CSV table of C-alpha atoms in Angstrom, one decimal:
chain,number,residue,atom,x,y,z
A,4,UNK,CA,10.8,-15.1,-52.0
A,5,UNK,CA,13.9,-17.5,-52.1
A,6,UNK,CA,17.3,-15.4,-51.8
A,7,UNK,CA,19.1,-17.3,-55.2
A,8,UNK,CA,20.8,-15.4,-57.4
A,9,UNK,CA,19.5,-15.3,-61.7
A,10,UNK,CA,20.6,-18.1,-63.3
A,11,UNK,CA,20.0,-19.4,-67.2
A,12,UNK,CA,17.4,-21.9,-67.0
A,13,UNK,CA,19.4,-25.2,-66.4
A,14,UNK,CA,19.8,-27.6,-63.7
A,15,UNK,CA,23.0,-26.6,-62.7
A,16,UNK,CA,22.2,-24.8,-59.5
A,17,UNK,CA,20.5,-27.8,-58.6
A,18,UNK,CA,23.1,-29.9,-59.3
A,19,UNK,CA,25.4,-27.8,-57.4
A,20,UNK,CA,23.5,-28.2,-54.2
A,21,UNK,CA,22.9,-32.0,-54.5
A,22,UNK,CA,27.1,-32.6,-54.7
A,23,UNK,CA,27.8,-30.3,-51.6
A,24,UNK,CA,24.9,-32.6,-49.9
A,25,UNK,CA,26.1,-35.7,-50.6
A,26,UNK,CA,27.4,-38.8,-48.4
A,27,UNK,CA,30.2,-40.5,-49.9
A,28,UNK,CA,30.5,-44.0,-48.5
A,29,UNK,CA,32.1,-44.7,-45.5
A,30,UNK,CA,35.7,-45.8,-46.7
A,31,UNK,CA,35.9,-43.3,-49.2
A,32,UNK,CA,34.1,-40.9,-46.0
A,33,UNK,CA,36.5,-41.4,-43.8
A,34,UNK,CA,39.9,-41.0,-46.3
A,35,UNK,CA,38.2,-37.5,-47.8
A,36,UNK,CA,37.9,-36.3,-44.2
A,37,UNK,CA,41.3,-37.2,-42.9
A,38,UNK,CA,42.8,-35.2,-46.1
A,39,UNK,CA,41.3,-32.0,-45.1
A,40,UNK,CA,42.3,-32.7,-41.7
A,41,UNK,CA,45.9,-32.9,-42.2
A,42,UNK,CA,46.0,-29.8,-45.0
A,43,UNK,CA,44.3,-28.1,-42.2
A,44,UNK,CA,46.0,-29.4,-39.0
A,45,UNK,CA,50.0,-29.2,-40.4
A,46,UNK,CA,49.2,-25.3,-41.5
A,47,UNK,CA,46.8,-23.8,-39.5
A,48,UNK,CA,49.4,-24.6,-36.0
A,49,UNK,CA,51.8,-22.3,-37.7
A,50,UNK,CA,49.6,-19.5,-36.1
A,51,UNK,CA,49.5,-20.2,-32.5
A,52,UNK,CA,53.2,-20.9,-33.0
A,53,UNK,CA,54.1,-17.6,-33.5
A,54,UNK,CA,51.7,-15.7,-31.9
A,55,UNK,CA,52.9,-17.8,-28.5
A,56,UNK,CA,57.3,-17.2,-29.5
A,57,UNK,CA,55.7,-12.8,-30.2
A,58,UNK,CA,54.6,-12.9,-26.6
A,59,UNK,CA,56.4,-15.0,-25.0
A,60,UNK,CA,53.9,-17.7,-23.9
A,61,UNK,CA,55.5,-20.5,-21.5
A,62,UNK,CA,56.3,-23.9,-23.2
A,63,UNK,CA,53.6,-25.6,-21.2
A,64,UNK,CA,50.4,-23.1,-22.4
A,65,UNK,CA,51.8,-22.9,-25.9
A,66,UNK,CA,50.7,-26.9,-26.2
A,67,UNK,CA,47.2,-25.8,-24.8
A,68,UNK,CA,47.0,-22.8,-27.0
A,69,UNK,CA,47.9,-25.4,-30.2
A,70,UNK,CA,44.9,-27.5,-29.0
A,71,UNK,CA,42.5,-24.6,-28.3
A,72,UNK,CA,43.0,-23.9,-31.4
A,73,UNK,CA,42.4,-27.0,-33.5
A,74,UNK,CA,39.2,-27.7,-30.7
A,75,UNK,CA,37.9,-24.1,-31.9
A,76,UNK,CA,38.2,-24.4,-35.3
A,77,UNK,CA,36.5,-28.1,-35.3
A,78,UNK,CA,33.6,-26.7,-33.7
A,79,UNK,CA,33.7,-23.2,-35.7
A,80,UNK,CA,33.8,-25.7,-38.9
A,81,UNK,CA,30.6,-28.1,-38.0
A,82,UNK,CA,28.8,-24.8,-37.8
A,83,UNK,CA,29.7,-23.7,-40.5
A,84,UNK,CA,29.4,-26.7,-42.9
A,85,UNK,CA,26.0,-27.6,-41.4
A,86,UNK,CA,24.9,-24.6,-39.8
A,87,UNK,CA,23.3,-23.8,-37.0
A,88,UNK,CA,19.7,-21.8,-37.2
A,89,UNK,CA,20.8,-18.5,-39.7
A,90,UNK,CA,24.2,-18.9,-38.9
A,91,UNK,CA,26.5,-21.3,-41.2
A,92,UNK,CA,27.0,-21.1,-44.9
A,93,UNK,CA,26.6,-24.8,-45.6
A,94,UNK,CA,29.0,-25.1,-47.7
A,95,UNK,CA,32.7,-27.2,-48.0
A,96,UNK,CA,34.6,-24.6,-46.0
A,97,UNK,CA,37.1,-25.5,-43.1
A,98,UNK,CA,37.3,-23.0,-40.4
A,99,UNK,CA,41.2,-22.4,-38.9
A,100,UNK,CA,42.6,-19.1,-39.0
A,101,UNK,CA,44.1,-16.3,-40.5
A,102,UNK,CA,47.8,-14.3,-40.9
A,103,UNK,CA,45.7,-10.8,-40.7
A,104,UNK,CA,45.4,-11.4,-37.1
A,105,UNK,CA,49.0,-12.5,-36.1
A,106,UNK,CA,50.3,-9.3,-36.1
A,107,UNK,CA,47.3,-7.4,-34.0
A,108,UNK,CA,47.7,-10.5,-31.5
A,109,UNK,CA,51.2,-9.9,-30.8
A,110,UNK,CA,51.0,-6.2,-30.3
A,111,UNK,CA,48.0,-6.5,-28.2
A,112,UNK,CA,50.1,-9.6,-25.9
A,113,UNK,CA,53.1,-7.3,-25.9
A,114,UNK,CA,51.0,-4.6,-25.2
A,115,UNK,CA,49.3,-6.0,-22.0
A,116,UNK,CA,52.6,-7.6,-20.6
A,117,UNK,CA,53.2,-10.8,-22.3
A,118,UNK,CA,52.7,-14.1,-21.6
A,119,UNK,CA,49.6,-15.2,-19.5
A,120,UNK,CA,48.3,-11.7,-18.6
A,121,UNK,CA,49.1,-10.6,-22.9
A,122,UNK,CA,46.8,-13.8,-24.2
A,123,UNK,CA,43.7,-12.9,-22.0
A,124,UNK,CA,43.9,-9.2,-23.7
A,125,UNK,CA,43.8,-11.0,-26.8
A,126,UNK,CA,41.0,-13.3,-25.9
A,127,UNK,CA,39.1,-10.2,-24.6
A,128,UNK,CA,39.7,-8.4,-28.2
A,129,UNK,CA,38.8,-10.9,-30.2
A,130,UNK,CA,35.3,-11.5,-28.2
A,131,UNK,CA,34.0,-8.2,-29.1
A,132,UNK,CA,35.8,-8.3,-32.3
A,133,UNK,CA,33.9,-11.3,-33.6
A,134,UNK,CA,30.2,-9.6,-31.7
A,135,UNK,CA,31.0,-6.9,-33.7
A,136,UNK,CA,31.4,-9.2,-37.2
A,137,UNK,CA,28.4,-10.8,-36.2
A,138,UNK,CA,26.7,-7.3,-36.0
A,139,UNK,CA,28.4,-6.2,-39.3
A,140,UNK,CA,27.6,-9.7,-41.0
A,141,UNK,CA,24.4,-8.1,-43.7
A,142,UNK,CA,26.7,-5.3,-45.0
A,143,UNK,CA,28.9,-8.3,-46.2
A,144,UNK,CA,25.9,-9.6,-47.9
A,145,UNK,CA,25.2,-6.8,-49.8
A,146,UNK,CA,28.5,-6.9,-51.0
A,147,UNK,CA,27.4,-9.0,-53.9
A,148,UNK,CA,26.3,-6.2,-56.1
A,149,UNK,CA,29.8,-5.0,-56.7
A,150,UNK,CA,31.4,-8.5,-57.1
A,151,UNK,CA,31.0,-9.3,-60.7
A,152,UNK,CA,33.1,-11.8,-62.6
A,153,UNK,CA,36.1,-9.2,-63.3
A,154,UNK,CA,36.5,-8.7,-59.5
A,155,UNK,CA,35.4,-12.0,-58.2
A,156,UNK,CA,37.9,-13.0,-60.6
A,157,UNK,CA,40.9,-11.0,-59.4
A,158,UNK,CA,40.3,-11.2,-56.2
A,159,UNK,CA,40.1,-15.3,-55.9
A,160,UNK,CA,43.4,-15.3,-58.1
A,161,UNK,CA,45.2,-12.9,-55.7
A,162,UNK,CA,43.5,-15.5,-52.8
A,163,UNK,CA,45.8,-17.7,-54.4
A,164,UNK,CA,49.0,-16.1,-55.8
A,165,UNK,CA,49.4,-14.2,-52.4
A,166,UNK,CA,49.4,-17.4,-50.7
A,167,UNK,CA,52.2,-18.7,-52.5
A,168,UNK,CA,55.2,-16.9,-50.9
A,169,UNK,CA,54.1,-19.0,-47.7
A,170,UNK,CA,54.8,-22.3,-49.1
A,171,UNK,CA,58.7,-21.4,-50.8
A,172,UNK,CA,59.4,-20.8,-46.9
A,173,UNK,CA,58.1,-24.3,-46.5
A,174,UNK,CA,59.7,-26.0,-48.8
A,175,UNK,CA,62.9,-24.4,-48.2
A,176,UNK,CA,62.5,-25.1,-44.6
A,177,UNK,CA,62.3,-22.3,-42.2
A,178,UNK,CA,63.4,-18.5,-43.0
A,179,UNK,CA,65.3,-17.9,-45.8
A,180,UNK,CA,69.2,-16.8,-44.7
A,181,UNK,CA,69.0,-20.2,-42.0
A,182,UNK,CA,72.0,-22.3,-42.3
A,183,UNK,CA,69.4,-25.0,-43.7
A,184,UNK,CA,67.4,-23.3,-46.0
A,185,UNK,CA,67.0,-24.7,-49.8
A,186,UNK,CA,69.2,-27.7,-48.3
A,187,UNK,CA,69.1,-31.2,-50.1
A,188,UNK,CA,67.1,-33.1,-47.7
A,189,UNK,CA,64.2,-30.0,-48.0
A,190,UNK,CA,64.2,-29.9,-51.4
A,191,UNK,CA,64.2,-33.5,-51.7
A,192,UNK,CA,60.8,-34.3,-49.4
A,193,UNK,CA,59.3,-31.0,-51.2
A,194,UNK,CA,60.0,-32.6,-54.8
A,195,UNK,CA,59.0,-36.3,-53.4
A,196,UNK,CA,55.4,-34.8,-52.5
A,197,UNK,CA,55.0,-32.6,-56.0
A,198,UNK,CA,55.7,-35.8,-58.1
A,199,UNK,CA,54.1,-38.3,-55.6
A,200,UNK,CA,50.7,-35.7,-56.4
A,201,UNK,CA,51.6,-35.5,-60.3
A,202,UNK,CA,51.8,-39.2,-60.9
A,203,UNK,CA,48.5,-40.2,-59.1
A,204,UNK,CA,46.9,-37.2,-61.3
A,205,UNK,CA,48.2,-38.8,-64.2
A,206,UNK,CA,47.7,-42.0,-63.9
A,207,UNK,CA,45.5,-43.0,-60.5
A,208,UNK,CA,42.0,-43.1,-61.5
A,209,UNK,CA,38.4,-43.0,-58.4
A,210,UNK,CA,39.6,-43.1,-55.1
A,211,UNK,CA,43.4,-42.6,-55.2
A,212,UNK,CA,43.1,-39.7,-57.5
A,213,UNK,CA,40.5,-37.7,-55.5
A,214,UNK,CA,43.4,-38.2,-52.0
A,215,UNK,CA,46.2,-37.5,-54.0
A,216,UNK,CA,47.3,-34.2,-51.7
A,217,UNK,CA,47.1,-37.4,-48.6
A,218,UNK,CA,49.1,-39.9,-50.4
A,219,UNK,CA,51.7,-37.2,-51.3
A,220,UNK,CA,51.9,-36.1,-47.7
A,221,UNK,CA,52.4,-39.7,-46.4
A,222,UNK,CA,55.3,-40.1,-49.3
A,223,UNK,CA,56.9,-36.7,-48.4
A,224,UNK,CA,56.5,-37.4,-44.5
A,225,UNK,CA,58.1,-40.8,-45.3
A,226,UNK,CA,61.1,-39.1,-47.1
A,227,UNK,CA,61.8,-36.8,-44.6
A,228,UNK,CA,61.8,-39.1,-41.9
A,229,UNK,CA,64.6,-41.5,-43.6
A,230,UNK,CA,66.5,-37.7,-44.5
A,231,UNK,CA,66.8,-36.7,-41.1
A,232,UNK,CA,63.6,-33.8,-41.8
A,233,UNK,CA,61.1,-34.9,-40.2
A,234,UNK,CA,61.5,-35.6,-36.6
A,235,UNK,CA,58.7,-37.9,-34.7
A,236,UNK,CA,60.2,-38.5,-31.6
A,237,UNK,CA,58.1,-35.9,-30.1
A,238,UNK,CA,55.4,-38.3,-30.6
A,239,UNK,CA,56.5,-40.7,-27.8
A,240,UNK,CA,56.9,-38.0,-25.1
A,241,UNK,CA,53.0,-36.4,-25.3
A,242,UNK,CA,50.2,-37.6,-23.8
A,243,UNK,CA,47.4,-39.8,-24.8
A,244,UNK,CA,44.6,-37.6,-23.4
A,245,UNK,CA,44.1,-33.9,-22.8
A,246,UNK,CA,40.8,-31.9,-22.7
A,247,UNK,CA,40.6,-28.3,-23.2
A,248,UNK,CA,38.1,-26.2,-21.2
A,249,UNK,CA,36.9,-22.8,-21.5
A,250,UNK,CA,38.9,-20.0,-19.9
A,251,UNK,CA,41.3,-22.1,-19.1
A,252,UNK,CA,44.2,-19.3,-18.8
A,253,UNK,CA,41.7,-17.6,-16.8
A,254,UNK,CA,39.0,-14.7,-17.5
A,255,UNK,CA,39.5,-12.4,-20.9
A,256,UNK,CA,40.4,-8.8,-20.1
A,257,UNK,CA,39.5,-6.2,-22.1
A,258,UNK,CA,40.8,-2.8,-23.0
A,259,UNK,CA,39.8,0.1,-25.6
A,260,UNK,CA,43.2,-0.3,-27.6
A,261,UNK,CA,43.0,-3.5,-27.9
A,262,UNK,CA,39.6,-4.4,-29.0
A,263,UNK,CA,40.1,-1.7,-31.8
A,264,UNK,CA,42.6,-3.0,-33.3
A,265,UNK,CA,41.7,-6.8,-32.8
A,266,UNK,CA,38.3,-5.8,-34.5
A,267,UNK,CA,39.9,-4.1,-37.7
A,268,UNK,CA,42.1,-7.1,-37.9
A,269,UNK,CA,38.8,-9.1,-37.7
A,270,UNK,CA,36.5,-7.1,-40.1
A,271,UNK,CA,39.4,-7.5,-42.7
A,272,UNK,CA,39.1,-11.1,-42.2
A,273,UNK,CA,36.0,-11.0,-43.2
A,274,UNK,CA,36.7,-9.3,-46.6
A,275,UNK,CA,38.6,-12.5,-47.0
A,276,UNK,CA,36.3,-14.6,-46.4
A,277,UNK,CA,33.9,-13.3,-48.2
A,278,UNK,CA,36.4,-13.7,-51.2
A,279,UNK,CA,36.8,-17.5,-50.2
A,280,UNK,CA,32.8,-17.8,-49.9
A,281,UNK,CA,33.1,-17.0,-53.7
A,282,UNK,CA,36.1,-19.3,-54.8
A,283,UNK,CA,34.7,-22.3,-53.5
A,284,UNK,CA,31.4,-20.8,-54.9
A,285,UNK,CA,33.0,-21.2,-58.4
A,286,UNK,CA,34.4,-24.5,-57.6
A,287,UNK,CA,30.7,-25.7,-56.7
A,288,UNK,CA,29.8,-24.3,-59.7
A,289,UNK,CA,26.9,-21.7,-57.9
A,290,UNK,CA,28.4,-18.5,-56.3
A,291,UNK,CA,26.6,-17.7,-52.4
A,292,UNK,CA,23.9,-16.5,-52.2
A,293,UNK,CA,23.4,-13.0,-50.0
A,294,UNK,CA,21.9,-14.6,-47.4
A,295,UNK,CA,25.0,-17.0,-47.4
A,296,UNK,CA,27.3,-14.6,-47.4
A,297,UNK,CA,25.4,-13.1,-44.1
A,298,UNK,CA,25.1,-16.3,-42.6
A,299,UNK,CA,28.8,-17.5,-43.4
A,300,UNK,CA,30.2,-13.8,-41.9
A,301,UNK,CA,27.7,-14.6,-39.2
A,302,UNK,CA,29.6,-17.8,-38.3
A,303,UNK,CA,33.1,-16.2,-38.9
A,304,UNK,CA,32.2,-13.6,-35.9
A,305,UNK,CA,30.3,-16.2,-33.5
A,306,UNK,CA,33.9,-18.5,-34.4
A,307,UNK,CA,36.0,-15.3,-33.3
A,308,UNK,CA,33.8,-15.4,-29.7
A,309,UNK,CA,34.3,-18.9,-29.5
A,310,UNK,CA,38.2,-18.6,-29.8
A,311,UNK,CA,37.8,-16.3,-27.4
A,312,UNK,CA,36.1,-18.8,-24.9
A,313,UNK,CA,37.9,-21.7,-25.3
A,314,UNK,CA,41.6,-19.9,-26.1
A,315,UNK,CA,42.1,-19.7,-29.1
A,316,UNK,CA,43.5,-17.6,-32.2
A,317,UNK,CA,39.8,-16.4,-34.2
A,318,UNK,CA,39.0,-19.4,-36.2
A,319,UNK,CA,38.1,-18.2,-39.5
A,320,UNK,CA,37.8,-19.9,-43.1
A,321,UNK,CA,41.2,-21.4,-44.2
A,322,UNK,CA,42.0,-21.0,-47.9
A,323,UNK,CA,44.1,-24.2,-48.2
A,324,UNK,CA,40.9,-26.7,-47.6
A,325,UNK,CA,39.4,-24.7,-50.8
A,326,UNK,CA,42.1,-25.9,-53.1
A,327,UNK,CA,41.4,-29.3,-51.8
A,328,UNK,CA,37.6,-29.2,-52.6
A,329,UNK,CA,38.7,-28.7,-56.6
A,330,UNK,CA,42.2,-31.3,-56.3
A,331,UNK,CA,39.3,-33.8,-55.1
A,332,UNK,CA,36.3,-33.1,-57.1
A,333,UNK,CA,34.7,-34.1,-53.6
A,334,UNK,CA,32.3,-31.6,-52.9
A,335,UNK,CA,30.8,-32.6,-49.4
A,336,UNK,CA,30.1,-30.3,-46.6
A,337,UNK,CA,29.0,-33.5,-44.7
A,338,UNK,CA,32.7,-34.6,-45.6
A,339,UNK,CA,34.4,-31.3,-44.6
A,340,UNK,CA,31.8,-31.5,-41.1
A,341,UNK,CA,33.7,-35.0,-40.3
A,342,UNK,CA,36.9,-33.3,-40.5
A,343,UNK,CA,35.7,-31.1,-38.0
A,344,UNK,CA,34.8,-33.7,-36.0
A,345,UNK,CA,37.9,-35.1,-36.3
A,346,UNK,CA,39.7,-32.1,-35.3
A,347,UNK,CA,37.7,-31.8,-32.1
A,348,UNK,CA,38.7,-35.4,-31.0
A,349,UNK,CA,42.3,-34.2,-32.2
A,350,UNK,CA,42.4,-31.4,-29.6
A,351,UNK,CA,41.7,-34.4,-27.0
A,352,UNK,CA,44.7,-36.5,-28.1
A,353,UNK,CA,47.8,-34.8,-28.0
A,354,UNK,CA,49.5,-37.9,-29.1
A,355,UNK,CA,48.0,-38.1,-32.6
A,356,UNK,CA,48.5,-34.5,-32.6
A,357,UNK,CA,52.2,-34.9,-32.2
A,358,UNK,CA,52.2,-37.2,-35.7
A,359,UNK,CA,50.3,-35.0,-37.4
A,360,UNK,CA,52.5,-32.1,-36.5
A,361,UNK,CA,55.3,-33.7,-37.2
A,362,UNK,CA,55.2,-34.0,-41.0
A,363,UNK,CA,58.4,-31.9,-42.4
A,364,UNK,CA,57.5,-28.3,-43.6
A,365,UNK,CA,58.6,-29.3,-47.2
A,366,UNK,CA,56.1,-32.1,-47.9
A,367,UNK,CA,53.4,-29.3,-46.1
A,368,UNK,CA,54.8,-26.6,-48.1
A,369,UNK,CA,54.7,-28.9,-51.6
A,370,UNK,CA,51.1,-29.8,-50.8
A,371,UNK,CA,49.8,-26.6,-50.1
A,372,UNK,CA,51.6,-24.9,-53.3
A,373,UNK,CA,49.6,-27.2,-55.2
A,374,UNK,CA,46.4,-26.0,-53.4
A,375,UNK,CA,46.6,-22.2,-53.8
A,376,UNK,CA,47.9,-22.5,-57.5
A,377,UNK,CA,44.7,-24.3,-57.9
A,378,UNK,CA,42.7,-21.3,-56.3
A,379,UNK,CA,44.5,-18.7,-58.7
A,380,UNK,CA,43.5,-21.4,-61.4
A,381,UNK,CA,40.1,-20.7,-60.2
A,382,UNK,CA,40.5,-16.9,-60.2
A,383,UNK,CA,41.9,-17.5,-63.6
A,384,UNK,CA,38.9,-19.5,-64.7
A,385,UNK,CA,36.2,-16.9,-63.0
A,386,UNK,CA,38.0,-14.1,-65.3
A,387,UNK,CA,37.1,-15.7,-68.5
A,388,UNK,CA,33.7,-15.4,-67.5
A,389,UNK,CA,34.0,-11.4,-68.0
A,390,UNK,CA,35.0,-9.7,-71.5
A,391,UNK,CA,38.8,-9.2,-70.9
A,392,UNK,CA,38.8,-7.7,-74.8
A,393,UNK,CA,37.0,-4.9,-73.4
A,394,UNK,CA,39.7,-2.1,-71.9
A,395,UNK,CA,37.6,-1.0,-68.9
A,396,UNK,CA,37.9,-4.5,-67.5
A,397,UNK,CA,41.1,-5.4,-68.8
A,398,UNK,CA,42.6,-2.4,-66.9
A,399,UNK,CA,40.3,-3.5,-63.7
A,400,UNK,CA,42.1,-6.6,-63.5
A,401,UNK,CA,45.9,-4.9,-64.0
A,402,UNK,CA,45.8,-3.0,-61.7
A,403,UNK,CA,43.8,-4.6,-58.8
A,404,UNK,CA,46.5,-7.2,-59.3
A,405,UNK,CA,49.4,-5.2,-59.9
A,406,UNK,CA,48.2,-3.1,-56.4
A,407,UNK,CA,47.6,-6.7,-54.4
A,408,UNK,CA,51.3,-7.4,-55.2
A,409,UNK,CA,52.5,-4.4,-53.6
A,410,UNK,CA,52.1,-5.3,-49.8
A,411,UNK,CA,52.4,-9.5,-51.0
A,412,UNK,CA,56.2,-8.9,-51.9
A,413,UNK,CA,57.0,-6.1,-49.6
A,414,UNK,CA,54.5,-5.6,-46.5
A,415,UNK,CA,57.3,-3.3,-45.1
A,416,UNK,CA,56.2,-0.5,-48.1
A,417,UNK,CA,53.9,0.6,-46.0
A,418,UNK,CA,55.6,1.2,-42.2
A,419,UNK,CA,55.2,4.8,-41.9
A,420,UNK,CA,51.5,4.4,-42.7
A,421,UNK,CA,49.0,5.0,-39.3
A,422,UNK,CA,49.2,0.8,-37.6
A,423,UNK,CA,45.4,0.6,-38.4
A,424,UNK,CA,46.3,1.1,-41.6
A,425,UNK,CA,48.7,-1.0,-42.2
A,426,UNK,CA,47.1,-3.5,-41.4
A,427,UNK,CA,44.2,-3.1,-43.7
A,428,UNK,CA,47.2,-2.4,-46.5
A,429,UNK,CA,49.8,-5.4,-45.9
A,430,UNK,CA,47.0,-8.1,-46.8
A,431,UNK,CA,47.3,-8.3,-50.9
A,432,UNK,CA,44.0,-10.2,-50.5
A,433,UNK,CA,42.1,-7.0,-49.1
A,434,UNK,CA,43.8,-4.5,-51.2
A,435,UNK,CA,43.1,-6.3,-54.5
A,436,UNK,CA,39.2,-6.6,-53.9
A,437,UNK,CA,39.0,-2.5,-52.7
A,438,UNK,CA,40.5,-1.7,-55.6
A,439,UNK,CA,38.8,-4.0,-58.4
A,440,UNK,CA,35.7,-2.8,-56.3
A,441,UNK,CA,36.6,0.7,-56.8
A,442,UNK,CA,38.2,0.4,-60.4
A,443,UNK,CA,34.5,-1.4,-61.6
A,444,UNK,CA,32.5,0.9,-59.9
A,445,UNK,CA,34.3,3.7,-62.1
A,446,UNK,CA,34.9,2.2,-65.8
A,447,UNK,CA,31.7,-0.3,-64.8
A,448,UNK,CA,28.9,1.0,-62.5
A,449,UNK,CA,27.0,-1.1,-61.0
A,450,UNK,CA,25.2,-2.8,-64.7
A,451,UNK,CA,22.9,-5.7,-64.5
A,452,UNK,CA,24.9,-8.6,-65.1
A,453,UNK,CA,24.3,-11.3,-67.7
A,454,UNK,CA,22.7,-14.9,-66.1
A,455,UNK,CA,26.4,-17.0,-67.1
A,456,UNK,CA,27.8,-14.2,-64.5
């Protein structure tokens, strides 16, 4: 029997499946691909950063944890896009990482001493964290059941509106309250990038339209290097070739504390992702499947033990990459699997890296604004699908948003909550799908859904 869900009797499912298998040619190939790298690469470092300054990581392995990183999620990301036996979701999706587990990773480094000897407790947590995913990837499949329209909905808008907080620290420049916060200069490469994006979307047309998020990048990064912002002399100092091998800070250790909560942290993630399986889902124009969903949590968890291998922060699917997919109107997986390529051979050339890295947090911060507003768009778009004239739903979507903005704008709320807890609380992504869950399950039940939804 093939695992699809009811559809009306149209050709759009096929249709669907024949843009996320398509080539592109080989110019137009080879520009898509270097767009999703660069969303993915001038983010997704932001992790290792701070996880490294929490516990004190020495200088030297912070730039091998940066390329661990990027080497894990280019692998994590071919396997996903093209899949490997049941595991991969096929599907557009770039593999990176995700905030839930910053805060686990530094308590657990901390925790175990710091530095060196604090990383390999991480490693070691997120090994059994992401067997345990992998184990635990079919009860995210079944999840479908609950998720129609007027959660999908709400949840894929808070995916995008809780993202947005992120990028005003980027534009701005750093932490708000730092001498050059909001300057000139920031605001400046921020608003460069923003119109550099507007004017190719209003009047670029094939090509240059669909890497509009690139060519504002480039503008930005050019803007910021003639204001003083950006800073590329880092470029001449790293080297040409560096090659990451597995346990390179040396074996994982593993303790009880630890792997508990490393694998909260890590089943959360995968309420995300499951949420992100489902925006790009509606960007595709067919939601996953439940055998997707299993096989796309599947990859999340066999990502996680990869990270742990090779050294890395648990690679998991990075929301920013989604927004891209709709900005484009390129649809590839086979495009998105390039860019994973690309960020393999990345993690061997720390000198390409260094440019890459180098682009000022304003133009990043512009960019990626632009990406999650189109994801809560998307949300937006998903939630006319459902009968918001009705009250039951209307007060389903209120509240599941009003409750997601609760730990989005104040994360602290919630400090004298259990730490296990907390962290299942302080992600606005998690809290609005368990309560648009729990909210349709009560005014809703769990009704047979119409074909459109």
């Amino acid at each position: 029997m093939v695992d699809r869900p009811r559809t009306a009797p149209n050709t759009a499912p096929a249709d669907a499946d024949a843009a996320v298998d398509e080539v592109p040619r080989l110019g137009r190939f080879a520009l898509y691909s270097v767009q999703h790298l660069l969303t993915f690469y001038a983010t997704v470092l932001v992790l290792p950063v701070i996880i490294a300054a929490g516990i004190h990581l020495p200088q030297a392995e912070t730039v091998v944890f940066l390329a661990a990183t990027v080497l894990a999620g280019g692998i994590a990301t071919i396997v996903q896009t093209v899949g490997v036996w049941r595991i991969g979701i096929r599907k557009p999706l770039v593999l990176g990482g995700s905030a839930v587990v910053i805060g686990p990773a530094i308590a657990i480094g901390n925790a175990n001493g710091g530095g060196i000897g604090g990383l390999l407790a991480v490693f070691g947590a997120s090994i059994v964290a992401g067997l345990v995913l992998a184990a635990a990837s079919p009860l995210y499949g079944a999840l479908l059941r609950v998720f129609p329209p007027v959660v999908t909905g709400s949840v894929i808008a808070m995916v995008g509106l809780s993202l947005l907080p992120i990028t005003v620290k980027l534009i701005g420049g750093g932490e708000p309250g730092t001498k050059s916060f909001g300057s000139a200069a920031n605001l400046a490469v921020a608003a460069t990038t923003v119109v550099t994006v507007l004017l190719i979307y209003r009047f670029g047309k094939g090509l240059l339209k669909s890497i509009a998020i690139l060519v504002g990048l480039v503008a930005g990064g050019a803007v910021g290097a003639a204001v003083g912002v950006a800073d590329f002399s880092g470029v001449a100092d790293a080297n040409w070739f560096s090659f990451v091998v597995p346990f390179h800070f040396g074996l994982p250790t593993f303790n009880l504390s630890a792997v508990l909560a490393m694998t909260v942290a890590v089943l959360i993630v995968g309420v995300e992702c499951t949420s992100s399986y489902f925006a790009v889902g509606e960007i595709l124009g067919r939601g996953p499947t439940d055998k997707e969903v299993r096989r796309g949590i599947l990859a999340e968890g066999v990502a996680a033990v990869l990270g742990g291998i090779v050294g890395s922060v648990p690679p998991t699917t990075f929301n920013g990459n989604i927004g891209l997919v709709r900005a484009s109107n390129v649809k590839s997986r086979w495009v998105v699997a390039a860019a994973g390529v690309l960020m393999v051979v990345l993690s061997c050339l720390p000198k390409v890296a260094a440019v890459a890295a180098a682009l000022p947090a304003p133009a990043v911060g512009a960019a990626l604004m632009t990406l999650f507003g189109i994801i809560a768009t998307v949300g937006i778009q998903t939630l006319g699908k459902a009968d918001l004239h009705n009250d039951r739903n209307l007060i389903v979507v209120a509240i599941s948003l009003g409750a997601g903005f609760v730990p989005t704008s104040y994360p602290e709320i919630f400090n004298a909550f259990p730490q296990g807890l907390q962290m299942v609380l302080q992600s606005g992504i998690v809290v609005t799908a368990v309560v648009a869950v729990a909210l349709n399950l009560i005014f809703n039940g769990l009704q047979r859904h119409a074909p459109a939804e």
